[in-house]
mmCIF file of C-alpha atoms in Angstrom:
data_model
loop_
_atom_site.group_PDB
_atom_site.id
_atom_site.type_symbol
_atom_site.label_atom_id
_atom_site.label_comp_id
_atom_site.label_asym_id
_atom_site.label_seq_id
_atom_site.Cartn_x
_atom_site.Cartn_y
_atom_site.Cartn_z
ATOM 1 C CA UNK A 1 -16.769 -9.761 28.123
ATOM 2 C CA UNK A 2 -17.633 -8.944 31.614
ATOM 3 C CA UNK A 3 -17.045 -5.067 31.535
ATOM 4 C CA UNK A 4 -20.006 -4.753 29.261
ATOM 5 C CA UNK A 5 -18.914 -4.612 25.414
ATOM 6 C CA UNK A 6 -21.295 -6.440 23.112
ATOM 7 C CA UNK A 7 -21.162 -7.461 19.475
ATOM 8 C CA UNK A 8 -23.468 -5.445 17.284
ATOM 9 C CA UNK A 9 -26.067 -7.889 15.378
ATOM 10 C CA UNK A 10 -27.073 -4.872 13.378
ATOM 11 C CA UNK A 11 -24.375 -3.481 11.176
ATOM 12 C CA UNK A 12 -21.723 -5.496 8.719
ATOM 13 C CA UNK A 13 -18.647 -4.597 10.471
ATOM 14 C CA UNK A 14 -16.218 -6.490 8.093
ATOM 15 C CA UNK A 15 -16.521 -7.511 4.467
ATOM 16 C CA UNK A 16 -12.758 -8.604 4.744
ATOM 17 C CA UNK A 17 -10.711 -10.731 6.686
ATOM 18 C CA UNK A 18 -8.148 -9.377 8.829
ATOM 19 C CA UNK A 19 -6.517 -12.593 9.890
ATOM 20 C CA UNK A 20 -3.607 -13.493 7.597
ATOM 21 C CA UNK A 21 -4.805 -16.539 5.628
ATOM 22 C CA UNK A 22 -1.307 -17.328 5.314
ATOM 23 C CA UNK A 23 -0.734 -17.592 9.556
ATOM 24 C CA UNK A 24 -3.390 -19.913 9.470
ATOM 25 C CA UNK A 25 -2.686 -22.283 6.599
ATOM 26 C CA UNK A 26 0.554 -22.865 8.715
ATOM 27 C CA UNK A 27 -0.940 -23.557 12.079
ATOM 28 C CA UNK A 28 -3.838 -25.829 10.515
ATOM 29 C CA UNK A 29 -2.410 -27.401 7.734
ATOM 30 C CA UNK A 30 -5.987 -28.168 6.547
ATOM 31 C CA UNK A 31 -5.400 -31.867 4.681
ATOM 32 C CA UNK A 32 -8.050 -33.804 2.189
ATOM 33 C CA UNK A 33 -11.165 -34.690 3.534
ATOM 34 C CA UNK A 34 -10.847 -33.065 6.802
ATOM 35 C CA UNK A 35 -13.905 -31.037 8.296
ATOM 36 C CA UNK A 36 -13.182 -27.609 9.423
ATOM 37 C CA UNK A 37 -14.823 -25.221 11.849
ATOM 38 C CA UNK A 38 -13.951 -21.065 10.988
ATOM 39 C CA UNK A 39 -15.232 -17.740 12.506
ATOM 40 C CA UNK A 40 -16.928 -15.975 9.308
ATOM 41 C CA UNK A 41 -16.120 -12.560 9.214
ATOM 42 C CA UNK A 42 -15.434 -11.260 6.169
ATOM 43 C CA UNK A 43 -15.552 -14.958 4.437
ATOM 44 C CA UNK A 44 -12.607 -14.798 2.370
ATOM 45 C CA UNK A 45 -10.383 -16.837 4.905
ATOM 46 C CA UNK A 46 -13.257 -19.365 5.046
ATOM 47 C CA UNK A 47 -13.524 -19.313 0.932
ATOM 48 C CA UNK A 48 -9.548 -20.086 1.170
ATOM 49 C CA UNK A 49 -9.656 -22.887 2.901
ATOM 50 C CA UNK A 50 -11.447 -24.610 -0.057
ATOM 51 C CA UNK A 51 -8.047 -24.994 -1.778
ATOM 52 C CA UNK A 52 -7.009 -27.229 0.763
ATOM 53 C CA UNK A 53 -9.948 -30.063 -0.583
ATOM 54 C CA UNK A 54 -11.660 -30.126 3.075
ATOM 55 C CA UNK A 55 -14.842 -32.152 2.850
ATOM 56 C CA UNK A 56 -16.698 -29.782 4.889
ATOM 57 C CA UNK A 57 -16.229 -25.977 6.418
ATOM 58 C CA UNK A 58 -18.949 -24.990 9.434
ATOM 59 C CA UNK A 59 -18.672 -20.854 9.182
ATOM 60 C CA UNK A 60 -19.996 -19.521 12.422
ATOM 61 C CA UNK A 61 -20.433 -15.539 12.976
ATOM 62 C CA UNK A 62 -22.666 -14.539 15.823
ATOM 63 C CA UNK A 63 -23.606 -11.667 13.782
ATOM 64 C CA UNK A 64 -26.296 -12.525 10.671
ATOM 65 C CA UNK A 65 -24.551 -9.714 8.855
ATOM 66 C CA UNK A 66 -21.296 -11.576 8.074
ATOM 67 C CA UNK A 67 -23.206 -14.574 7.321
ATOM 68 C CA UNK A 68 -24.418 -12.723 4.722
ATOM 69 C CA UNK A 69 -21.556 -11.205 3.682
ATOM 70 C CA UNK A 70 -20.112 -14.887 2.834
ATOM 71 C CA UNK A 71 -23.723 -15.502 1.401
ATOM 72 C CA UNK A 72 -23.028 -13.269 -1.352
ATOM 73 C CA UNK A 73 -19.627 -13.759 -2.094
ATOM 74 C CA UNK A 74 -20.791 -17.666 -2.737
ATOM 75 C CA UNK A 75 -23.728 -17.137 -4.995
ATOM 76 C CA UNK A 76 -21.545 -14.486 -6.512
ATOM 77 C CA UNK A 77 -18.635 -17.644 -7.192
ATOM 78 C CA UNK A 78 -21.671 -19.905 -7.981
ATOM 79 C CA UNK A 79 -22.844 -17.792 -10.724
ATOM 80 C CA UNK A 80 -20.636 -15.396 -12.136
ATOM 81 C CA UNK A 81 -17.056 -16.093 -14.124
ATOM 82 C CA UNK A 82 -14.008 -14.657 -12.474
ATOM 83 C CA UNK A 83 -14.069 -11.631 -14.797
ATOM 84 C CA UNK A 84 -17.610 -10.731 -13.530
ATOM 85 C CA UNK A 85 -17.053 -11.877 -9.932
ATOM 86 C CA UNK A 86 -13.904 -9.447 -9.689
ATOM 87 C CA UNK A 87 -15.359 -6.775 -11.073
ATOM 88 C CA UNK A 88 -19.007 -7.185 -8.911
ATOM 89 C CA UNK A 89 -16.511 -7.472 -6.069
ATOM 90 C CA UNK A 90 -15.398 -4.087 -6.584
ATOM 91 C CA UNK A 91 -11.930 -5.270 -7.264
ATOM 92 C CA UNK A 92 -12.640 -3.568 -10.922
ATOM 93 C CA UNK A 93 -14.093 -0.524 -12.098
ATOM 94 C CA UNK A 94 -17.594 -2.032 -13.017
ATOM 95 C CA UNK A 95 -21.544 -0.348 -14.079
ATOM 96 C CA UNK A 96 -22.704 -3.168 -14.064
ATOM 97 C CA UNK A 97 -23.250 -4.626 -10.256
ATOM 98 C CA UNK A 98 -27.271 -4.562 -9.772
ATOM 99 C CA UNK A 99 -27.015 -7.122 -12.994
ATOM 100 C CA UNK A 100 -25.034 -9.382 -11.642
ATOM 101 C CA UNK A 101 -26.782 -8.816 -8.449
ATOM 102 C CA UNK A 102 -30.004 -9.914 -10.121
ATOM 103 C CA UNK A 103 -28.373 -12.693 -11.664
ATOM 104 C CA UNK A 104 -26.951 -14.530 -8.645
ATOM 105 C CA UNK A 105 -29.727 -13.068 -6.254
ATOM 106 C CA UNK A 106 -31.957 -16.685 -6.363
ATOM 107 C CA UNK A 107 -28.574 -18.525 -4.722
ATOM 108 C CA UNK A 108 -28.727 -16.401 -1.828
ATOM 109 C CA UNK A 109 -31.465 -17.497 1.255
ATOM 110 C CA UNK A 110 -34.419 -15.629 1.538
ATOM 111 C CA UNK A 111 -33.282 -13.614 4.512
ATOM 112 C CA UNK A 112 -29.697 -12.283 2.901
ATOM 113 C CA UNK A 113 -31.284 -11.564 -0.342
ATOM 114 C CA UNK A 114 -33.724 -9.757 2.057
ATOM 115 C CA UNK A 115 -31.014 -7.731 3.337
ATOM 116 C CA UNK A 116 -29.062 -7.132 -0.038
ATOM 117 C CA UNK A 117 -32.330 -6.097 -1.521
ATOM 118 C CA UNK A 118 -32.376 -3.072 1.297
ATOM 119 C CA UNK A 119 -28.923 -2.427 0.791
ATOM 120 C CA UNK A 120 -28.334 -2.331 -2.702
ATOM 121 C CA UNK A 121 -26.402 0.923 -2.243
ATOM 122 C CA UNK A 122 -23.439 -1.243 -0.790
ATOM 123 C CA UNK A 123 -23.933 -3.745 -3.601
ATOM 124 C CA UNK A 124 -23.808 -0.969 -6.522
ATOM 125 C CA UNK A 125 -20.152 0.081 -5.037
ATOM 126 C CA UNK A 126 -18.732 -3.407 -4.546
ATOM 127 C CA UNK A 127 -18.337 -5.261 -1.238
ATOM 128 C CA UNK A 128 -14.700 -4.927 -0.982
ATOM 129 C CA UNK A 129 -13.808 -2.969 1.760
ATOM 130 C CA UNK A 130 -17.289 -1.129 2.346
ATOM 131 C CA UNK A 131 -17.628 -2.739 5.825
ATOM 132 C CA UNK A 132 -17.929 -0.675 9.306
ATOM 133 C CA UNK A 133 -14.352 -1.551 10.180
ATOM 134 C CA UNK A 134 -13.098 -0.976 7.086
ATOM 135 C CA UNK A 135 -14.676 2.426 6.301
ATOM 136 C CA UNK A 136 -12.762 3.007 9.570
ATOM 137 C CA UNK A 137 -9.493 1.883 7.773
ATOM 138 C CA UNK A 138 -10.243 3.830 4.744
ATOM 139 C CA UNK A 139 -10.455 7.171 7.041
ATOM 140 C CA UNK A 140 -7.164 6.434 8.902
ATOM 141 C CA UNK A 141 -5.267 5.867 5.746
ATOM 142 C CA UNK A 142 -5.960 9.144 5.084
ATOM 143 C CA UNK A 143 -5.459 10.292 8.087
ATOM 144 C CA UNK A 144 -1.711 8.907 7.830
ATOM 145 C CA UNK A 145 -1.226 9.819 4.612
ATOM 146 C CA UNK A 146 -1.801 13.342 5.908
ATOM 147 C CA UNK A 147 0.694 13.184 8.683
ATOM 148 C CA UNK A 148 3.209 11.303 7.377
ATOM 149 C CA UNK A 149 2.746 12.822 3.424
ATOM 150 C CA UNK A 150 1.811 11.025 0.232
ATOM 151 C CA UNK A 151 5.662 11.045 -1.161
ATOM 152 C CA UNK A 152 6.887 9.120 2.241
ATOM 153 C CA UNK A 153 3.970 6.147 1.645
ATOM 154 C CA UNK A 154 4.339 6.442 -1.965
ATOM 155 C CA UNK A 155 7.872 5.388 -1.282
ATOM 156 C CA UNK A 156 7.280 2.992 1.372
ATOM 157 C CA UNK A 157 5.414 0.488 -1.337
ATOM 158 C CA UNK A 158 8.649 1.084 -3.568
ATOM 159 C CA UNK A 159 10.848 -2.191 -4.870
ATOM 160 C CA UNK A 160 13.465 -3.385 -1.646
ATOM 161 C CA UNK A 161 15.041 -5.642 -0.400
ATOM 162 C CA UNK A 162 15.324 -6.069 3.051
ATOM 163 C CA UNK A 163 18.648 -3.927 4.206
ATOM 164 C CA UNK A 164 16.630 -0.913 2.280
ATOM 165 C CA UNK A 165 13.404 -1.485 3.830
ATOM 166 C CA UNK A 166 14.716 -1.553 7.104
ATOM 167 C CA UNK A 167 16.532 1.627 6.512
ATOM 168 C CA UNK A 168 13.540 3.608 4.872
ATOM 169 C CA UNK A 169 11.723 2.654 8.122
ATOM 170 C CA UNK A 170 14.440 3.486 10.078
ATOM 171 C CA UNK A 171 15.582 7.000 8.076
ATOM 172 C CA UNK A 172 12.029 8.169 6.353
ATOM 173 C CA UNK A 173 9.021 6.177 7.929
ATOM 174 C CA UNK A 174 10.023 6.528 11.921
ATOM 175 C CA UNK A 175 9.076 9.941 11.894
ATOM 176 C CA UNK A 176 8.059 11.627 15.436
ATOM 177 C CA UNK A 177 4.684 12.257 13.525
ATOM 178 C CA UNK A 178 3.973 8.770 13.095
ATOM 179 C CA UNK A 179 5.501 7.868 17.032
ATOM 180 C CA UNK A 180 2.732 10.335 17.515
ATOM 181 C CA UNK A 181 -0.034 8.764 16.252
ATOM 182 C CA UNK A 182 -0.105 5.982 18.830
ATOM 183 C CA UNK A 183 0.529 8.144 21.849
ATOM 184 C CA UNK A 184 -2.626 9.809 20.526
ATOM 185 C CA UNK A 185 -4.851 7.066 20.266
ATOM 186 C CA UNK A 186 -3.640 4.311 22.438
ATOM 187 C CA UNK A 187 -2.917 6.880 25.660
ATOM 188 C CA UNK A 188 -4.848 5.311 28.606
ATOM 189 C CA UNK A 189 -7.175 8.594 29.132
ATOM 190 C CA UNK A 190 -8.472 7.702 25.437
ATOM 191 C CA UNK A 191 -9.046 3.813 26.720
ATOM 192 C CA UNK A 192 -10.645 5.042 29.731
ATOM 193 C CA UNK A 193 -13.557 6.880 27.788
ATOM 194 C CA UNK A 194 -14.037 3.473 25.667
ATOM 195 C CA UNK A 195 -13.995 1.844 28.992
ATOM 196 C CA UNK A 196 -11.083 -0.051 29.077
ATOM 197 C CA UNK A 197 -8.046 -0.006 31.705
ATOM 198 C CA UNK A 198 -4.893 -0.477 30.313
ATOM 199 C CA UNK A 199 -3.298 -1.464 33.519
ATOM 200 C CA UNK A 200 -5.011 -4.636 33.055
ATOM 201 C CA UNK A 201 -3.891 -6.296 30.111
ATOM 202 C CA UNK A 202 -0.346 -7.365 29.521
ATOM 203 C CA UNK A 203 1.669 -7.455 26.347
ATOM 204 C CA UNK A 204 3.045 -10.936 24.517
ATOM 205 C CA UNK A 205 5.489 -8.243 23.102
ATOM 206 C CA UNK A 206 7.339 -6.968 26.232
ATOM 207 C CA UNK A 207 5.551 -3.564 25.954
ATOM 208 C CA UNK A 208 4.660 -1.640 28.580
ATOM 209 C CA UNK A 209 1.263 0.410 26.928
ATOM 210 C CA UNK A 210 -1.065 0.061 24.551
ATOM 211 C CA UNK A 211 0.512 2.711 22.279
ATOM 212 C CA UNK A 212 3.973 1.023 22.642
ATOM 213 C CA UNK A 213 2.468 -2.572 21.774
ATOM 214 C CA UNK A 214 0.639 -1.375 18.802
ATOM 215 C CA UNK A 215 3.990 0.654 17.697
ATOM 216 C CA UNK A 216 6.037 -2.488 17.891
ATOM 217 C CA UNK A 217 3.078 -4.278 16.055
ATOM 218 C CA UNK A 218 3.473 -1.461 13.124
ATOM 219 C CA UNK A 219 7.361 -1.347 13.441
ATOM 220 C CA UNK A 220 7.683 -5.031 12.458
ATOM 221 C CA UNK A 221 5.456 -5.092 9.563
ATOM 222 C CA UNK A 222 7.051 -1.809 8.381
ATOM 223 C CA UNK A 223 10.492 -2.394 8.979
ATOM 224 C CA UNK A 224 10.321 -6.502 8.939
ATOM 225 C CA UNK A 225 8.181 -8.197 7.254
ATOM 226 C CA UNK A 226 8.548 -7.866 3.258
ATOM 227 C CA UNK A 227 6.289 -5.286 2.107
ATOM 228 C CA UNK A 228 5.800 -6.615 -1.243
ATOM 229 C CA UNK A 229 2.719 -9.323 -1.077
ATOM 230 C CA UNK A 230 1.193 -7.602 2.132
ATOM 231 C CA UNK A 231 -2.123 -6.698 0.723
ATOM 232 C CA UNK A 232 -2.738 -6.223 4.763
ATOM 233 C CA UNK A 233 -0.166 -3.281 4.520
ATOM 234 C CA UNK A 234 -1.505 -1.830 1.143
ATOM 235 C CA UNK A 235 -5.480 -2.112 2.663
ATOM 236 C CA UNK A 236 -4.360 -0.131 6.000
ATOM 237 C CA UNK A 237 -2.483 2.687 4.349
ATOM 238 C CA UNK A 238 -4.032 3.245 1.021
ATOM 239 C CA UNK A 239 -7.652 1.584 1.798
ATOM 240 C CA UNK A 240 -7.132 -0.389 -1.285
ATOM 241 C CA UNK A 241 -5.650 -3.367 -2.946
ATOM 242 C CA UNK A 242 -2.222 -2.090 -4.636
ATOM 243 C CA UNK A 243 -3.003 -4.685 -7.561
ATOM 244 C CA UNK A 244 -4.906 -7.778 -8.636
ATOM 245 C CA UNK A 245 -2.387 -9.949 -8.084
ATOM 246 C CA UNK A 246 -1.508 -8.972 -4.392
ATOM 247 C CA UNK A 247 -5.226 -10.495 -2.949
ATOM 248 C CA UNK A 248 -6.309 -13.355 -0.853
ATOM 249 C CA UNK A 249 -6.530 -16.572 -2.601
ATOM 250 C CA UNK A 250 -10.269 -15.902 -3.221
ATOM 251 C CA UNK A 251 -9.479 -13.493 -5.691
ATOM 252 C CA UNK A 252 -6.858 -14.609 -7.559
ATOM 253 C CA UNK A 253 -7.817 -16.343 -11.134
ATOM 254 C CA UNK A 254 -5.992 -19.322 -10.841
ATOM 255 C CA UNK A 255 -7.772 -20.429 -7.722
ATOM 256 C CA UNK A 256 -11.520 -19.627 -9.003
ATOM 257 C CA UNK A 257 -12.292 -22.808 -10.785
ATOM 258 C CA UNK A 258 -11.342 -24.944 -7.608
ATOM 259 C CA UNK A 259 -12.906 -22.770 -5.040
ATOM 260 C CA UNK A 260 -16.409 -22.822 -7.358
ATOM 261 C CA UNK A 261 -16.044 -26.320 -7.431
ATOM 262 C CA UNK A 262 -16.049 -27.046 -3.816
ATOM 263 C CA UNK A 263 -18.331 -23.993 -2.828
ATOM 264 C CA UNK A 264 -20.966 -26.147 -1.514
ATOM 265 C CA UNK A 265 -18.830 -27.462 0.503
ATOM 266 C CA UNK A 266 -19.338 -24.665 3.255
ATOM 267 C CA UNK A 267 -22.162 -24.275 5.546
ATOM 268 C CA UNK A 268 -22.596 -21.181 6.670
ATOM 269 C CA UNK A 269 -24.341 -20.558 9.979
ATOM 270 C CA UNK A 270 -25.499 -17.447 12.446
ATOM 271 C CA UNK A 271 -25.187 -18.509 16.269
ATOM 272 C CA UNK A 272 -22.830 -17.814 19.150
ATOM 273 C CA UNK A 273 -19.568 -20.444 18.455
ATOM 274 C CA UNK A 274 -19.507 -21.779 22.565
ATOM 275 C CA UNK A 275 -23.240 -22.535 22.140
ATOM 276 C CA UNK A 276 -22.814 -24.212 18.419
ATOM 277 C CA UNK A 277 -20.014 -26.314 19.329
ATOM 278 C CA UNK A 278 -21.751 -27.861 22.282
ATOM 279 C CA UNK A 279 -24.504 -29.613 19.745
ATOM 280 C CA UNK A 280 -21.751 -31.464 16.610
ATOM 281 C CA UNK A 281 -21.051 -35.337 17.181
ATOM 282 C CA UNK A 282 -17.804 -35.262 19.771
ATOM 283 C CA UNK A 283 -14.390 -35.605 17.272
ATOM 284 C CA UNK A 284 -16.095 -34.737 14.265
ATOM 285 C CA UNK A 285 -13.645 -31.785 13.840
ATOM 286 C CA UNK A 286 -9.996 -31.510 12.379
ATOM 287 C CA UNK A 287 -9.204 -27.714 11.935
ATOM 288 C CA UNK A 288 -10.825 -24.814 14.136
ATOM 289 C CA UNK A 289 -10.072 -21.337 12.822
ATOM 290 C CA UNK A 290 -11.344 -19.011 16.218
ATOM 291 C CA UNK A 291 -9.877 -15.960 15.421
ATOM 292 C CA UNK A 292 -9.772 -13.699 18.103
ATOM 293 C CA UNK A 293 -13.506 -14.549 19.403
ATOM 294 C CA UNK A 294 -12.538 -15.032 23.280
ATOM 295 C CA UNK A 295 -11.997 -10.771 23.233
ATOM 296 C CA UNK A 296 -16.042 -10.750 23.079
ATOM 297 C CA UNK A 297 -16.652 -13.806 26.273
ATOM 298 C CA UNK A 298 -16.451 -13.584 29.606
ATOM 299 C CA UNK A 299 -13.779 -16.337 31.372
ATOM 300 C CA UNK A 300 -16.186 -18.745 31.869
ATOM 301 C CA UNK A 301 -17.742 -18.270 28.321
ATOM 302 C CA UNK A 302 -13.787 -18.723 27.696
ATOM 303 C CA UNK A 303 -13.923 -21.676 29.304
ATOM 304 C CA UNK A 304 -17.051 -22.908 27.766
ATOM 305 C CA UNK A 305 -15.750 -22.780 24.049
ATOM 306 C CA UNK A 306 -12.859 -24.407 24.879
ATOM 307 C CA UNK A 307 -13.939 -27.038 26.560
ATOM 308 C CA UNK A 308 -16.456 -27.647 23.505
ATOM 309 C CA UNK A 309 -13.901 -27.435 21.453
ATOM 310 C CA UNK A 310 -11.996 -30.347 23.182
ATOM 311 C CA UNK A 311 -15.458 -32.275 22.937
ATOM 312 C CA UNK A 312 -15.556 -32.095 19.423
ATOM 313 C CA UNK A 313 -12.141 -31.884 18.232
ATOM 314 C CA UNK A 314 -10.317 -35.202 16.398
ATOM 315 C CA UNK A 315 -7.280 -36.669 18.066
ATOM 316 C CA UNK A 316 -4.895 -34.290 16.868
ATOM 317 C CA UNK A 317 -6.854 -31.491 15.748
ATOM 318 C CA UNK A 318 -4.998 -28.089 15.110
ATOM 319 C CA UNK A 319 -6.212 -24.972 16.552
ATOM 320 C CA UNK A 320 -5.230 -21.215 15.456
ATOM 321 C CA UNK A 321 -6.139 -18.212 17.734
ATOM 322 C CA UNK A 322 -5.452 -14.854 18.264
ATOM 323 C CA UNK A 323 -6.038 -12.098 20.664
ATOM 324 C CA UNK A 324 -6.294 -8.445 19.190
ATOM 325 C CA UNK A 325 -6.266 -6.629 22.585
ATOM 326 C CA UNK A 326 -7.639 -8.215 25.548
ATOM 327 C CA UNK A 327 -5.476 -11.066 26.642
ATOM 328 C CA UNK A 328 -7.162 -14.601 26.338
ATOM 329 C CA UNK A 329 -5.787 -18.300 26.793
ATOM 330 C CA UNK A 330 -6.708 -21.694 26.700
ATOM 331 C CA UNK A 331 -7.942 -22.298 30.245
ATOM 332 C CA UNK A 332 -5.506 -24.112 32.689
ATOM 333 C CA UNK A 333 -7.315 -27.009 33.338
ATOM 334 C CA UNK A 334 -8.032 -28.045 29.546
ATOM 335 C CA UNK A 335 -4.238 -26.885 28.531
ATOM 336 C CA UNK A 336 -2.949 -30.247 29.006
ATOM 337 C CA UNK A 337 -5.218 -31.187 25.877
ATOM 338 C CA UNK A 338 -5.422 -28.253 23.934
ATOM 339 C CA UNK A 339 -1.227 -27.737 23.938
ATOM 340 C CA UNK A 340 0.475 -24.441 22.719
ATOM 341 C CA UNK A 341 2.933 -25.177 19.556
ATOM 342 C CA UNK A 342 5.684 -22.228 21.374
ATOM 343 C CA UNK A 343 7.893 -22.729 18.612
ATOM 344 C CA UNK A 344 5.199 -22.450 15.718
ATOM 345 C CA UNK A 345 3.578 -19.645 17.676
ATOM 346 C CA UNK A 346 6.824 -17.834 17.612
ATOM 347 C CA UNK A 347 7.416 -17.969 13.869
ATOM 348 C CA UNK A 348 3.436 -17.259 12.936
ATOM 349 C CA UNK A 349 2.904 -14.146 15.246
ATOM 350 C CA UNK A 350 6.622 -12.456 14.055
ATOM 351 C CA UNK A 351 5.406 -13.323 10.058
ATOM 352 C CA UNK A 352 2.219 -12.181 10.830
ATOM 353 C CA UNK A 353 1.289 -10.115 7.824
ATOM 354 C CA UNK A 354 -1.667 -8.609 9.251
ATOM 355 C CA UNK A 355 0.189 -7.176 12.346
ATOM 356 C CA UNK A 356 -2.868 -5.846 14.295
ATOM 357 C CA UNK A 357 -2.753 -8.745 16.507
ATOM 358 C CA UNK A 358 -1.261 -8.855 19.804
ATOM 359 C CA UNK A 359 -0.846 -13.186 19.547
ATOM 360 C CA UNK A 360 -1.419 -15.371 16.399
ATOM 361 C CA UNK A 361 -0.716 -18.937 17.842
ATOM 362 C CA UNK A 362 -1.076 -22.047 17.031
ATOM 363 C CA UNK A 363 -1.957 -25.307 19.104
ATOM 364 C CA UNK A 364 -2.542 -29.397 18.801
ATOM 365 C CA UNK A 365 -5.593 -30.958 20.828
ATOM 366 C CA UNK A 366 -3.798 -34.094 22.435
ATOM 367 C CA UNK A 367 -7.215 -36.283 23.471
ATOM 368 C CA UNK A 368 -5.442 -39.376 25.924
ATOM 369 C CA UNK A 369 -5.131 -38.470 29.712
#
């Protein structure tokens, strides 16, 4: 970005994925054989996509951290049964992590198993959830919890339908406490001191603030979107999955056997994604999963990815991308070829289970003049 803000190369910041794998299953519709390119982060999205039978997956991160992330969760897959891999995750109460460690430590490269070996305090409590964002999650759960009181989220996870959900919201949730919480946080003197200015970013939403777009984003998947299945929900308010069963797809048993059979399948690779996508043969790619990478580029770095993405992109590729806070777009010039699905968008961003974002939309890359 231009005002400054920088990734940080030296901390895992997420050992999840925050983008809703099911948002991006709709606006890719990965098919056999096709090759996909995927922001890493937390490398479950990425592990996913296996089900799908792609013939190839190129992971980029900028940050070697998350490559490593997805390093160990695939030597974990490569060598452990789901039992063991579930409970190494941290998914299950386990003693028995540095073992397992040991055991899958030789399918890792030499510079990740360089960095689990320093960090084998992370690796003795399980990955899940112990990155820097989602520490952060873990302490605002609580945080809500506390305002809003254990009874009233205890509740919200109860059996509804949808009439009763929207009413609990509505009667129990919506309290002035939790309007509170957003006024609090998202208020522009508190943007200010992180350096940004609200006044400069508009809302996909209609809202008029930061603290009244990221209400509406919690309203919807509160009131909304059904509760039961959002692990999203169940990670941001109790900092944990609710049950084995409500997971990504990388965690669920029936899933393991085909996702460990395609594992190699997925190259996983450290380097900025504009830079990266400059170098692969042009229409080599089918499915590009950029998450909400344009936040971190400048306009013309904007530009840059996009315009290599058009390069390398298949007639008919599919593209999914999201913005979390600052607003980004396909440039003007290259929209013409990279064309917004408004329709698609529409539906994916309102069944957004992950909520946080401000636009979840997906596109078609149209290669004739």
């Amino acid at each position: 970005m231009d005002n400054g803000q920088q990734v940080s190369l030296f901390n895992l910041v997420f050992t999840h994925n925050w983008e809703d794998p099911e948002s991006d299953h709709r606006a890719l519709q990965i098919r056999d054989n096709e090759s996909v390119f995927a922001i890493t982060s937390g490398g479950c999205n990425v592990l996913g996509f296996l089900l799908f039978n792609p013939r190839i997956i190129y992971s980029i991160d900028i940050n070697p951290m998350q490559s490593y992330i997805l390093e160990l969760k695939i030597a974990a897959i490569k060598g452990l049964t789901f039992h063991e891999f579930v409970e190494f995750s941290g998914l299950r109460a386990c003693t028995d992590r540095m073992n397992y460690y040991q055991a899958i430590k030789n399918n890792l490269s030499p510079d990740a198993a360089a960095y689990w070996d320093s960090n084998k305090e992370f690796i003795a409590r399980g990955f899940i959830m112990s990155g820097k964002y989602e520490r952060f999650i873990r302490f605002a759960g609580k945080f809500i919890s506390l305002l809003q009181g254990r009874r009233r989220v205890s509740g919200l996870f109860d059996r509804k339908d949808g009439h009763t959900q929207e009413e609990y919201f509505d009667e129990v949730w919506n309290t002035k406490r939790f309007q509170w919480i957003f006024k609090i946080l998202f208020n522009k003197q508190v943007l200010a001191r992180r350096g940004l200015v609200a006044d400069y970013f508009h809302f996909d939403d209609g809202s008029r603030s930061f603290a009244e777009s990221f209400y509406n984003r919690s309203r919807k998947a509160l009131r909304d979107i059904p509760i039961e299945g959002n692990y999203f929900l169940s990670l941001y308010l109790l900092g944990r999955y609710r049950n084995e069963w409500e997971t990504p797809p990388y965690l669920q048993p029936q899933n393991y056997d085909t996702i460990k059979e395609r594992i190699d399948r997925i190259r996983v690779i450290t380097a900025d994604a504009q830079s990266w996508i400059q170098d692969v043969p042009p229409g080599s790619i089918d499915c590009f999963a950029l998450s909400n990478i344009c936040e971190l580029m400048s306009e013309a770095e904007t530009h840059r990815l996009f315009s290599g993405v058009l390069r390398a992109a298949s007639d008919n590729a599919r593209v999914s991308f999201r913005n979390l806070i600052i607003p980004r777009e396909v440039p003007d010039d290259l929209a013409s070829h990279i064309v917004k699905d408004d329709e698609l968008s529409k539906s994916i961003y309102f069944n957004d289970r992950s909520f946080v974002y401000g636009k979840v939309a997906a596109y078609r890359v149209r290669k004739g003049n």
